[in-house]
XYZ file of C-alpha atoms in Angstrom:
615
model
C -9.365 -21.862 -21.396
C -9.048 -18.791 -19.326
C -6.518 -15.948 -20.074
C -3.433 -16.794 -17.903
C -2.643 -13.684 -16.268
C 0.327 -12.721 -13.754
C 0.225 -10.528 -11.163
C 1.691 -6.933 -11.635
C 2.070 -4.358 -8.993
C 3.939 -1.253 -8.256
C 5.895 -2.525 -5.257
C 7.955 -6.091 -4.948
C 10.269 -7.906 -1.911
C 12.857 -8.408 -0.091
C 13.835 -11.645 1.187
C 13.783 -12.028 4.872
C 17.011 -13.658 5.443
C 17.376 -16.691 7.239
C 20.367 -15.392 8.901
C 20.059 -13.170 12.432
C 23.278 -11.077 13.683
C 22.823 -10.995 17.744
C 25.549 -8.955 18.617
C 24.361 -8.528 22.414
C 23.559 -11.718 24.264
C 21.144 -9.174 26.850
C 20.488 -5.635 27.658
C 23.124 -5.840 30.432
C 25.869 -5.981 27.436
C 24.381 -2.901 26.144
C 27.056 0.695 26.563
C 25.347 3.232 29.418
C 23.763 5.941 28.359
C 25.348 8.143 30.822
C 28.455 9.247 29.547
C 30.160 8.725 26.607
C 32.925 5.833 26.213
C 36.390 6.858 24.783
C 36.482 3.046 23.035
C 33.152 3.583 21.040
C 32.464 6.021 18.371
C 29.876 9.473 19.363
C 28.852 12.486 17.392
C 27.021 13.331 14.563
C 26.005 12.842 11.147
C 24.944 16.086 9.144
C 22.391 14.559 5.961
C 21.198 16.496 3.179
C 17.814 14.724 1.271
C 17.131 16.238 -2.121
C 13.859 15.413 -4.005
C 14.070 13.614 -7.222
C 10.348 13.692 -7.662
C 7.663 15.643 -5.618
C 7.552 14.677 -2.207
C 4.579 14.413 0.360
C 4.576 14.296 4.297
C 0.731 15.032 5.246
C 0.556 17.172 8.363
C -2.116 14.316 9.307
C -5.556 16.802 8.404
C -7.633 14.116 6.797
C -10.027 16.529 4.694
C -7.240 19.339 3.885
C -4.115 17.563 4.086
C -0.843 19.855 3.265
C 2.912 19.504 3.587
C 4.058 18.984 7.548
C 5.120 22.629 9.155
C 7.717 22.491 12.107
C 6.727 24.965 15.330
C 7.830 27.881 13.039
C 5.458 27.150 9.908
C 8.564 26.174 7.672
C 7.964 23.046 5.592
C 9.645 19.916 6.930
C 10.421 16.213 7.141
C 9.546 14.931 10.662
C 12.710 13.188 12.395
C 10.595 10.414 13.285
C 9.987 9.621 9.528
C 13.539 10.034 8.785
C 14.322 7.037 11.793
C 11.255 4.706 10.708
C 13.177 4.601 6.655
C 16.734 4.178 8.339
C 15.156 1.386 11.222
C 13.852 -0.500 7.784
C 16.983 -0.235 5.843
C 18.957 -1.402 9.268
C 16.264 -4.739 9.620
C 17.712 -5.622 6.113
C 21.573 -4.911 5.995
C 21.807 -5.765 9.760
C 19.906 -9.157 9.345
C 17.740 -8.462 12.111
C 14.751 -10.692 13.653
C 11.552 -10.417 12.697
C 9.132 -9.651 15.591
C 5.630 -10.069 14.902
C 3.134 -7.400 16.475
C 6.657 -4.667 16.048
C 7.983 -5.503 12.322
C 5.235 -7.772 11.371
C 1.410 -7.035 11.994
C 0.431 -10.210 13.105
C -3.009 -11.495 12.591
C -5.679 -13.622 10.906
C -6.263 -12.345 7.361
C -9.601 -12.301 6.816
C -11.502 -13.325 3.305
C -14.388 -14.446 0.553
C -14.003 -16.538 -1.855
C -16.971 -17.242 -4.429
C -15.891 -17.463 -7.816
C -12.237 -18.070 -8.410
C -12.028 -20.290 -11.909
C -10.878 -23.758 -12.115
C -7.367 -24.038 -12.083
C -6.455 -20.172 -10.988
C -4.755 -20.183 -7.120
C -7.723 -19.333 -5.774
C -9.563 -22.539 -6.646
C -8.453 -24.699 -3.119
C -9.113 -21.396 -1.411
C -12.413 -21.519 -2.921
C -13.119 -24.702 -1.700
C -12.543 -24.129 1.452
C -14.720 -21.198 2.229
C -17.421 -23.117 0.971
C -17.091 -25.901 3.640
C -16.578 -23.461 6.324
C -19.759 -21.622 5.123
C -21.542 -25.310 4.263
C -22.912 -23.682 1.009
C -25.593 -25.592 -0.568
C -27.390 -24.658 -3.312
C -30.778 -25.134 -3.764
C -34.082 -24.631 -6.334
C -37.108 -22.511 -5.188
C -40.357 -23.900 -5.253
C -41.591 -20.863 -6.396
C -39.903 -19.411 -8.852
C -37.760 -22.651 -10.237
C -34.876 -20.015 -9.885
C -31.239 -21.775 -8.090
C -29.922 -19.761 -5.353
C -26.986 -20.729 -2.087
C -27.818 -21.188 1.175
C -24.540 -20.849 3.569
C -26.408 -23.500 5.947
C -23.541 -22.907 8.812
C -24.219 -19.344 8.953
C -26.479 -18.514 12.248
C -27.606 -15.121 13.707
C -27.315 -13.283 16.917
C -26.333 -10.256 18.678
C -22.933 -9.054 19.209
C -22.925 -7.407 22.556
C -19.647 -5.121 24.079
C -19.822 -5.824 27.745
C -16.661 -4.383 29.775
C -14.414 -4.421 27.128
C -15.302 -7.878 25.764
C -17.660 -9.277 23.298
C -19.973 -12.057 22.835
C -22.682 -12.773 20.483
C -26.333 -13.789 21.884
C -27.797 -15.987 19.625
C -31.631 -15.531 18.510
C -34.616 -16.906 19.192
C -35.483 -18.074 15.940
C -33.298 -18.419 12.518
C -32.932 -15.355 10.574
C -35.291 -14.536 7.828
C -35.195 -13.733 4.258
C -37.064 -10.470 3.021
C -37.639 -9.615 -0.138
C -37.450 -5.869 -1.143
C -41.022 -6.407 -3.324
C -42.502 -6.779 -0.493
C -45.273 -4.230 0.089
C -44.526 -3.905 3.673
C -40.989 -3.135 3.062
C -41.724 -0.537 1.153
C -42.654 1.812 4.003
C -38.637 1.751 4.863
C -37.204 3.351 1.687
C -34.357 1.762 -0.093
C -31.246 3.069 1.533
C -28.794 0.457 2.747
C -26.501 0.024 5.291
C -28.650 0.616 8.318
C -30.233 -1.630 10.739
C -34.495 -0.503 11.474
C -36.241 -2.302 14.660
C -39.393 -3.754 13.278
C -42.260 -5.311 14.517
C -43.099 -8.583 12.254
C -45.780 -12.018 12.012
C -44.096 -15.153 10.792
C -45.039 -18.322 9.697
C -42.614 -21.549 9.162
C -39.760 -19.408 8.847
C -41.827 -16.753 5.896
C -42.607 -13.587 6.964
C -45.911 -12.730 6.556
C -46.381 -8.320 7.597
C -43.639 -5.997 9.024
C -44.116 -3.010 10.367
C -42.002 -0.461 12.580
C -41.590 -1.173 15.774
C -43.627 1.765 17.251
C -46.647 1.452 14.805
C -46.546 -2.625 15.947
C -49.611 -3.968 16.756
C -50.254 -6.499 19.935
C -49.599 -10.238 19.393
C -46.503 -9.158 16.684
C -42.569 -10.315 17.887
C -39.816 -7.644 17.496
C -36.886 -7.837 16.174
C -34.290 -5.668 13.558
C -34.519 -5.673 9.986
C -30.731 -5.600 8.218
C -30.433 -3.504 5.229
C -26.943 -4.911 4.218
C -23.935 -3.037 2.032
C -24.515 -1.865 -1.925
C -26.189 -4.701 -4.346
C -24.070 -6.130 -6.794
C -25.477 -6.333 -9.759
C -29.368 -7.321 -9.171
C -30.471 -5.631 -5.364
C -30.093 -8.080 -2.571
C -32.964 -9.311 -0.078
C -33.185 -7.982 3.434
C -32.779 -9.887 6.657
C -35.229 -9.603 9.565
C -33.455 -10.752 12.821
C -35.702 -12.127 15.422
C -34.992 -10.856 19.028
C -32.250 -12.683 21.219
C -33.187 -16.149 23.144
C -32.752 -14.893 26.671
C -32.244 -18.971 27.501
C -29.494 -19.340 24.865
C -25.701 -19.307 26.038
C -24.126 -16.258 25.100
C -20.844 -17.446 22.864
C -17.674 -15.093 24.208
C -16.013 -13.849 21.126
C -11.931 -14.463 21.487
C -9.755 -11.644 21.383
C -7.884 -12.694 18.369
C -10.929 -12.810 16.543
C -11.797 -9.226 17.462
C -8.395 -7.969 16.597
C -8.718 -9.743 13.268
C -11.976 -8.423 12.492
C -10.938 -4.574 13.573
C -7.335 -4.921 11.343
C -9.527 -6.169 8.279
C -11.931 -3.735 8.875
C -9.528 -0.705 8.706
C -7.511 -2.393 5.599
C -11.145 -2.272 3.932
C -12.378 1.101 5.231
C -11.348 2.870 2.271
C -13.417 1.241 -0.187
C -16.461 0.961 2.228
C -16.714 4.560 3.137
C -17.159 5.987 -1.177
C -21.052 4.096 -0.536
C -21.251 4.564 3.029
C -20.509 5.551 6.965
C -18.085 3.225 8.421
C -19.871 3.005 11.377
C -22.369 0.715 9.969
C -19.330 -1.872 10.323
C -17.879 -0.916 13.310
C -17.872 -3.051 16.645
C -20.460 -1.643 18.931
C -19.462 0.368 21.799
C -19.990 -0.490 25.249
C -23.501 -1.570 26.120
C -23.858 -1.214 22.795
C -25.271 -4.359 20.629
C -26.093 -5.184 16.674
C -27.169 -7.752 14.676
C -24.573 -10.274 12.793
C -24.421 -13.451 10.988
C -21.625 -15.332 12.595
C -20.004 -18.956 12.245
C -18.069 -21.331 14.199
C -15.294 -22.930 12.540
C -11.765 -24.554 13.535
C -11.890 -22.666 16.872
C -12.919 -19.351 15.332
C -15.900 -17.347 16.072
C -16.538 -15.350 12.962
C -19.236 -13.101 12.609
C -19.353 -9.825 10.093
C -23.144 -7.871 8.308
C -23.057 -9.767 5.299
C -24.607 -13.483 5.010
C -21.931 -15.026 3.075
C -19.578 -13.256 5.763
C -15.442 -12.892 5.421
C -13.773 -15.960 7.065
C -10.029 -16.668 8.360
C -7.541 -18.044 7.122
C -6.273 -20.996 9.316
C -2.653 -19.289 10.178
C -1.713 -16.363 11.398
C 1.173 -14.762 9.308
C 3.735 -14.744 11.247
C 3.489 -18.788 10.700
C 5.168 -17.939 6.910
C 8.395 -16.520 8.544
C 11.545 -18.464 7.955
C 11.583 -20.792 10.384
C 15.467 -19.271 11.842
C 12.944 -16.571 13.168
C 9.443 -18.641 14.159
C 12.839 -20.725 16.612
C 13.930 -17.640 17.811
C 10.093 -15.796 18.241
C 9.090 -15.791 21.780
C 12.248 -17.295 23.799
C 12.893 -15.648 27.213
C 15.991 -14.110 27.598
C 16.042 -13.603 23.894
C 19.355 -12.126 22.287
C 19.528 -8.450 20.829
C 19.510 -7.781 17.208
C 21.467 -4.816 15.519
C 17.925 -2.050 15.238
C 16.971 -3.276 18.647
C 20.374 -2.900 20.296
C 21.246 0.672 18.267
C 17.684 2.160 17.756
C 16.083 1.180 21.147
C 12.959 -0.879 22.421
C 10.289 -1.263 24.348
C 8.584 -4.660 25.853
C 6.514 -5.313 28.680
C 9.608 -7.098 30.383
C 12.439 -4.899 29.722
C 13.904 -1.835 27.064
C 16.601 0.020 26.292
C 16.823 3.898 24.719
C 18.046 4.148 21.458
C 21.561 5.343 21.117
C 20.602 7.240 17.693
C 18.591 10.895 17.917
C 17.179 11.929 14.292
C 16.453 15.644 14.339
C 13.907 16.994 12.033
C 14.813 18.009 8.422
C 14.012 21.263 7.111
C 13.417 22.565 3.894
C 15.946 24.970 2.457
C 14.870 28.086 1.163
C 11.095 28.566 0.620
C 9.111 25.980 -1.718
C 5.632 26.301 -2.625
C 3.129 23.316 -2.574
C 2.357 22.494 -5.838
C -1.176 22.152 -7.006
C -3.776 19.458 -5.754
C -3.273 16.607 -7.173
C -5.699 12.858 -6.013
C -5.078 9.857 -6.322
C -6.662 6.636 -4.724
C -4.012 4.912 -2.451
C -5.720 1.884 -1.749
C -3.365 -1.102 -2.605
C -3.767 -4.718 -2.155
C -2.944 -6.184 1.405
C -1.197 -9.381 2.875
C -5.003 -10.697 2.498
C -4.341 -10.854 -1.388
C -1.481 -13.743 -0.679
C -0.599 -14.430 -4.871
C 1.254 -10.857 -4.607
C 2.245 -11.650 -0.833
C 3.314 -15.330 -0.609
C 6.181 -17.233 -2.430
C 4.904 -19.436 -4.900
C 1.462 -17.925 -4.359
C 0.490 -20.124 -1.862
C -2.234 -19.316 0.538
C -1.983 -18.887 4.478
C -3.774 -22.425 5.025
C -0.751 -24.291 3.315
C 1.058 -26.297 6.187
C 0.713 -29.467 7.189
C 0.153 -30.441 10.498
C 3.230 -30.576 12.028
C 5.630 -29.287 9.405
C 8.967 -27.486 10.299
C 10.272 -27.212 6.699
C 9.863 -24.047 4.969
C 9.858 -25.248 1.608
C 6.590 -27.244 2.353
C 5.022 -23.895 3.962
C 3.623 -20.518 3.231
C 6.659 -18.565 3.366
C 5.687 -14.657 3.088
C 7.647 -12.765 0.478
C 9.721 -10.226 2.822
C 9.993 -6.508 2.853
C 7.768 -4.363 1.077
C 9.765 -2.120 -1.157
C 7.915 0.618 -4.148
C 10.149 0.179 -7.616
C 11.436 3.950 -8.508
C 9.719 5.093 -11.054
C 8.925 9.185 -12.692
C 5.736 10.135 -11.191
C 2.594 9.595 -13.194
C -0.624 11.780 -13.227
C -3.165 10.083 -11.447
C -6.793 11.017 -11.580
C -10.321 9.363 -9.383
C -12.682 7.780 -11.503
C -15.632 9.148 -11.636
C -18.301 8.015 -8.447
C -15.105 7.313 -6.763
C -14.392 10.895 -5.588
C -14.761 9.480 -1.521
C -11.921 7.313 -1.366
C -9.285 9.458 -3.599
C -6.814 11.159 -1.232
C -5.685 14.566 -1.322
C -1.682 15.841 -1.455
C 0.195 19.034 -2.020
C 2.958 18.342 -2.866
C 6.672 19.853 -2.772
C 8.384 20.445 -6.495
C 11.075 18.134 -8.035
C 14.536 19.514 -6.551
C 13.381 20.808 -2.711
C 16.641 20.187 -0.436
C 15.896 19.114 3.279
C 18.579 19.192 5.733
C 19.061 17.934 9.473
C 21.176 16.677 11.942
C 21.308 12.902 13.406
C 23.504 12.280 16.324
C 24.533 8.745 18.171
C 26.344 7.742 21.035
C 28.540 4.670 22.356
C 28.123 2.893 19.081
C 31.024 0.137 18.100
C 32.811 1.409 14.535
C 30.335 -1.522 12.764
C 27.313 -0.006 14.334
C 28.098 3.373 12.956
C 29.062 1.600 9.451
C 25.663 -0.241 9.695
C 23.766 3.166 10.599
C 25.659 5.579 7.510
C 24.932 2.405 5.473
C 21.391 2.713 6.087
C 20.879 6.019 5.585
C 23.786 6.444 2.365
C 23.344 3.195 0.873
C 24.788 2.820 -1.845
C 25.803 4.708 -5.236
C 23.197 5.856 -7.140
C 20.535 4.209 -4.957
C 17.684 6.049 -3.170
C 15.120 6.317 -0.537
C 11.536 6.617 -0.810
C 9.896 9.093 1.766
C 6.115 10.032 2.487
C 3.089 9.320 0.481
C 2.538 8.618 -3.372
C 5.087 5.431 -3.761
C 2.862 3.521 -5.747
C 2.709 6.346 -7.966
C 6.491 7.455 -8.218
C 6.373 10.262 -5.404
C 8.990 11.010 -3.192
C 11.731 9.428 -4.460
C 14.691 11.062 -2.652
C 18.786 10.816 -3.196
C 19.923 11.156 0.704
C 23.581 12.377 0.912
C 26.182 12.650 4.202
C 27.300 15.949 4.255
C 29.373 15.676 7.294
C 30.401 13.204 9.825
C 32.079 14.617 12.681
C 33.089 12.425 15.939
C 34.029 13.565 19.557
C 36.943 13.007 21.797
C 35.817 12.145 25.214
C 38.756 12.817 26.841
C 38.956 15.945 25.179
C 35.680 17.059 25.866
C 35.256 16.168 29.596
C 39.403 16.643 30.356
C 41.117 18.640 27.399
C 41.701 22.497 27.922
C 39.402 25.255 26.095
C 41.464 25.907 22.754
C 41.368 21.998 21.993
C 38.572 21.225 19.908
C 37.769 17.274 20.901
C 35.418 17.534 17.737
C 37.021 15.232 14.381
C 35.937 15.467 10.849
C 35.946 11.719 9.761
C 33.743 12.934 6.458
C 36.044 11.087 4.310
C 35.706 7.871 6.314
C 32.092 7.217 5.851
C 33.250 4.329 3.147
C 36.137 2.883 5.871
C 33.385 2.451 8.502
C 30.691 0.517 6.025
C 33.154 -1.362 4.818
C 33.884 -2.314 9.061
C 30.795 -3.524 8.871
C 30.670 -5.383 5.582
C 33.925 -7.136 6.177
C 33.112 -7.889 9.604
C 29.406 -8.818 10.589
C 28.963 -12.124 8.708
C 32.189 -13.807 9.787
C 34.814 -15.511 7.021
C 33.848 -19.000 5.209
C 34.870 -22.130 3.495
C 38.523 -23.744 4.310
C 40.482 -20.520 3.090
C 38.728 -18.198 5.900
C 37.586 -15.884 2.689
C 35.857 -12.679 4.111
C 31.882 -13.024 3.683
C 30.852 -9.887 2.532
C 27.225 -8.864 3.011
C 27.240 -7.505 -0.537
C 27.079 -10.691 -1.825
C 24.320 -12.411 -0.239
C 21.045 -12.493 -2.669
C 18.937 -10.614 -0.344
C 20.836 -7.779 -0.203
C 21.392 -7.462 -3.759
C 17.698 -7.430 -4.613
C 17.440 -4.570 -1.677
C 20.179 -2.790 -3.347
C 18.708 -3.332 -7.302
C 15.443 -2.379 -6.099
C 16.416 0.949 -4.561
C 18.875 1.419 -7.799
C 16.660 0.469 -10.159
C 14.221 2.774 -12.507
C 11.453 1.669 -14.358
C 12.087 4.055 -16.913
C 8.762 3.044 -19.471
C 7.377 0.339 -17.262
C 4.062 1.841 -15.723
C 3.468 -1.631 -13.006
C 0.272 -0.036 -11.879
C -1.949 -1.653 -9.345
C -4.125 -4.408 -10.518
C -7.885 -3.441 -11.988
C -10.528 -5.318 -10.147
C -11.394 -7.868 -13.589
C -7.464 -8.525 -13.394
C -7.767 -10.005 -10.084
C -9.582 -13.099 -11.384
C -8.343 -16.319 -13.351
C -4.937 -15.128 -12.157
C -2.581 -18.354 -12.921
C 1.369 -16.810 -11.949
C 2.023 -14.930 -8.756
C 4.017 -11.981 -8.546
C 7.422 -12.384 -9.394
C 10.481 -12.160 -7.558
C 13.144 -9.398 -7.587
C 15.500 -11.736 -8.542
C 13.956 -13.259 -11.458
C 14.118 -9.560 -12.497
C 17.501 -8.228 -11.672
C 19.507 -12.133 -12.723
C 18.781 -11.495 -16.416
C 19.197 -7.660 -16.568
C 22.692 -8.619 -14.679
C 23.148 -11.255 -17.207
C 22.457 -9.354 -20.283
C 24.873 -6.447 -18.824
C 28.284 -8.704 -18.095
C 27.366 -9.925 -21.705
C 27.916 -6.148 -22.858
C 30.597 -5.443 -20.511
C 32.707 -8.628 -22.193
C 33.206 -6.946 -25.524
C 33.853 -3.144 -23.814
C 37.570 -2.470 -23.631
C 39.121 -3.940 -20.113
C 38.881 -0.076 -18.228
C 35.565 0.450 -19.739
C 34.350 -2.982 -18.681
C 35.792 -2.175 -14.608
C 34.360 1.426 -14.821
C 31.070 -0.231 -15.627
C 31.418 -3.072 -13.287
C 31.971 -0.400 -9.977
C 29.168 1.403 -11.203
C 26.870 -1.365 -10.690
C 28.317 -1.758 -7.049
């Protein structure tokens, strides 16, 4: 009996809530942006970030990568990093929608699956890569040795012809070459490339290859396909016969493309340490290369490798609660709280965010630390027992079904557990895909300005909640999460609000500017108190606080692993895995548990200190 294993990784989830606040029916409820309102709430937040581990923002080099310099060289956080953490926070405390293609990539994951044990969740997954592929085994006459044929699998061309693709089929099936054989030899062994040859066949064998040039009369051309790195024993070669210029040329749909490009980059890492990503990259325009492709459920998938990566039969957005799949794709759809404060942009309408996030620089004058590399390659949505509730895979729905509990249902927000940072080193013969970072010391202080206009007093609650939080939580900022990097505590120095009338009307020794620092609390609470409603027959006040998805945001951004390393997953871990990842809240119920079982034999003050703590 296999080893049951769990999964374990350095990030977990939040919940997406099957609750949506739409507090604007349209855009045409929306405040103007061209003057300020006396009834609504403008000015400006001063925030302070200070570094509880090192912190990373690359300046984007991709060979030399170092800390991000504003205009004047000084280190800094970029404002637009600053508004991408708040915009996340404010999708989770202001129950916003979920809008695939803006807050959820959506596509066709794209996978293989060969070997996963009996009884592990890949088995069913297994199964049905195999009857997409129709993989047969079979004996050779030859050798007596048992090998798999993927008898679905065809070959052809995939052409780029005005900004579209298609594959033209070939003449002939595609051969089999083995590396012994003396012709070959003349070719080297590198791999990864495609060589034009010049070959004899008979009943599907080939009999002499040569390169194309040094072909002699009476030979057919076609490619020979040096595929990716062997595992294990070295692979054969294919030999590609030249298109059929009578076949029908099969159009390649554009969701098929996209898929193949988004699992392409999330794989790019790991191809480039053995070789040039090019080798897997779509062809160009006018531009053409060999591929094994298959059709299956109304997919064309095609990819350099005979047992090639397949779909899986739903796109993800199909695992959203289905409050949001209802809500996805109505005209005239209602505006959420980050759309209606921090601005959009659709091909029908948009509106300019209300909120401006300066950039944050460092005080004083810190020095990049040493070098340090570390590979950042994690697993994706496409590994769906860390991804998917109940581990689940993206095929699970039946036709027709509307309830989520007999769905995939994705996990939620990604969020990194807090952690000290760990020393990381690149294995050995891995040096290609460890990334470089420099970065700033334990204790650097950032500081900047964020200003807003015409919000409502719970818009500006919802915005200081997303960037404050609350006690003793933090935010995590640049690159290195996985690893305990840039853990930050954010604090609001100053909140200062203007007086319309006083600005536009008052007299010069009036200052219309208000210090409302001490009200930050007042105006979070506004929006606590006030966005979900009351409930039940006593009209009780439904505090956000207390709905389960925001205390796992609130315990995982608390939280830290003090002792608990939750690395990524080593490649033998991955198989025979029998539990999926578990939940945030099977973690924080019990720790809760065990601490209101200490805090029942503290003394009553002790026992309400420690309770507002944990607020």
């Amino acid at each position: 009996m296999p080893e049951n294993r769990g999964v374990h990784a350095p990030y977990n989830f939040v919940p997406f809530s099957s609750k949506i606040l739409f507090p604007y029916r349209s855009v045409e409820e929306l405040p103007s942006h061209d003057r300020l309102l006396a009834h609504l709430k403008s000015g400006e937040i001063q925030v302070k970030i200070c570094a509880e581990t090192p912190v990373f923002v690359s300046d984007g080099d991709k060979n030399h990568p170092h800390f991000f310099r504003g205009a004047d060289g000084k280190f800094m956080i970029p404002g637009s990093t600053v508004r991408g953490m708040a915009r996340e926070n404010m999708q989770i405390l202001g129950f916003g929608l979920v809008r695939p293609g803006e807050d959820l990539e959506d596509y066709q994951i794209y996978f293989r699956e060969m070997t996963a044990a009996k009884g592990s969740v890949g088995e069913a997954l297994k199964k049905y890569y195999r009857d997409a592929l129709d993989i047969q085994s079979r004996r050779s006459a030859k050798t007596g040795k048992t090998f798999t044929i993927p008898q679905n699998v065809a070959s052809g061309y995939l052409l780029c012809r005005n900004g579209s693709y298609c594959i033209r089929p070939t003449a002939e099936p595609f051969m089999r070459v083995s590396r012994k054989m003396e012709d070959v030899q003349c070719f080297g062994s590198e791999n990864a490339r495609i060589v034009p040859v010049s070959y004899q066949a008979t009943d599907g064998i080939v009999k002499r290859i040569l390169p194309a040039k040094v072909g002699t009369s009476g030979m057919k051309q076609g490619v020979l396909l040096y595929t990716g790195r062997p595992v294990g024993k070295p692979n054969h070669l294919y030999l590609f016969p030249s298109a059929d210029p009578e076949a029908q040329e099969l159009p390649v749909p554009p969701e098929d493309i996209l898929s193949y490009r988004i699992d392409l980059e999330s794989r790019a890492n790991s191809l480039k340490a053995y070789y040039p990503i090019s080798f897997w990259d779509l062809p160009k325009e006018g531009e053409e290369k060999p591929v094994f492709y298959v059709r299956f459920e109304g997919h064309l998938y095609f990819g350099m490798s005979m047992f090639l990566r397949i779909g899986y039969r739903n796109p993800l957005s199909e695992g959203l609660p289905k409050r949001h799949r209802d809500i996805i794709g109505q005209e005239n759809c209602p505006l959420d709280y980050p759309h209606a404060i921090l601005g959009f942009s659709t091909s029908t309408d948009s509106y300019r965010s209300r909120v401006s996030f300066g950039d944050f620089h460092a005080v004083g004058e810190p020095r990049e630390q040493a070098e340090i590399r570390m590979i950042l390659g994690a697993p994706k949505p496409s590994y769906y027992p860390g991804y998917v509730v109940g581990g689940k895979n993206y095929n699970e729905i039946d036709p027709g079904e509307d309830d989520d509990q007999k769905r995939f249902q994705l996990r939620g927000y990604k969020q990194y557990w807090l952690k000290q940072e760990q020393a990381t080193a690149v294995p050995e013969g891995k040096e290609k895909v460890g990334t470089a970072i420099r970065p700033l010391p334990i204790g650097t202080t950032f500081q900047g300005i964020i200003r807003f206009q015409n919000l409502t007093e719970m818009e500006l609650g919802l915005l200081l909640w997303s960037l404050r939080l609350e006690d003793e939580c933090f935010q995590t900022i640049g690159m290195g999460k996985p690893y305990g990097y840039g853990r930050m505590k954010l604090q609001i120095t100053s909140l200062r609000i203007v007086d319309p009338a006083l600005l536009y009307c008052g007299d010069l020794t009036t200052d219309p500017w208000t210090d409302e620092t001490d009200q930050i609390l007042k105006y979070i609470d506004a929006y606590d108190k006030t966005a979900l409603g009351t409930t039940g027959k006593k009209k009780k006040v439904a505090s956000v606080r207390n709905r389960p998805e925001i205390k796992d945001f609130f315990f995982i951004k608390r939280t830290i692993r003090i002792g608990e390393n939750m690395p990524y997953m080593e490649l033998p871990e991955y198989q025979n895995v029998r539990d999926p990842l578990p939940t945030i809240r099977s973690i924080r119920q019990p720790m809760e548990e065990e601490a209101e079982a200490a805090s029942a034999i503290m003394d009553p003050y002790e026992a309400l200190r420690e309770k507002y703590k944990r607020r």
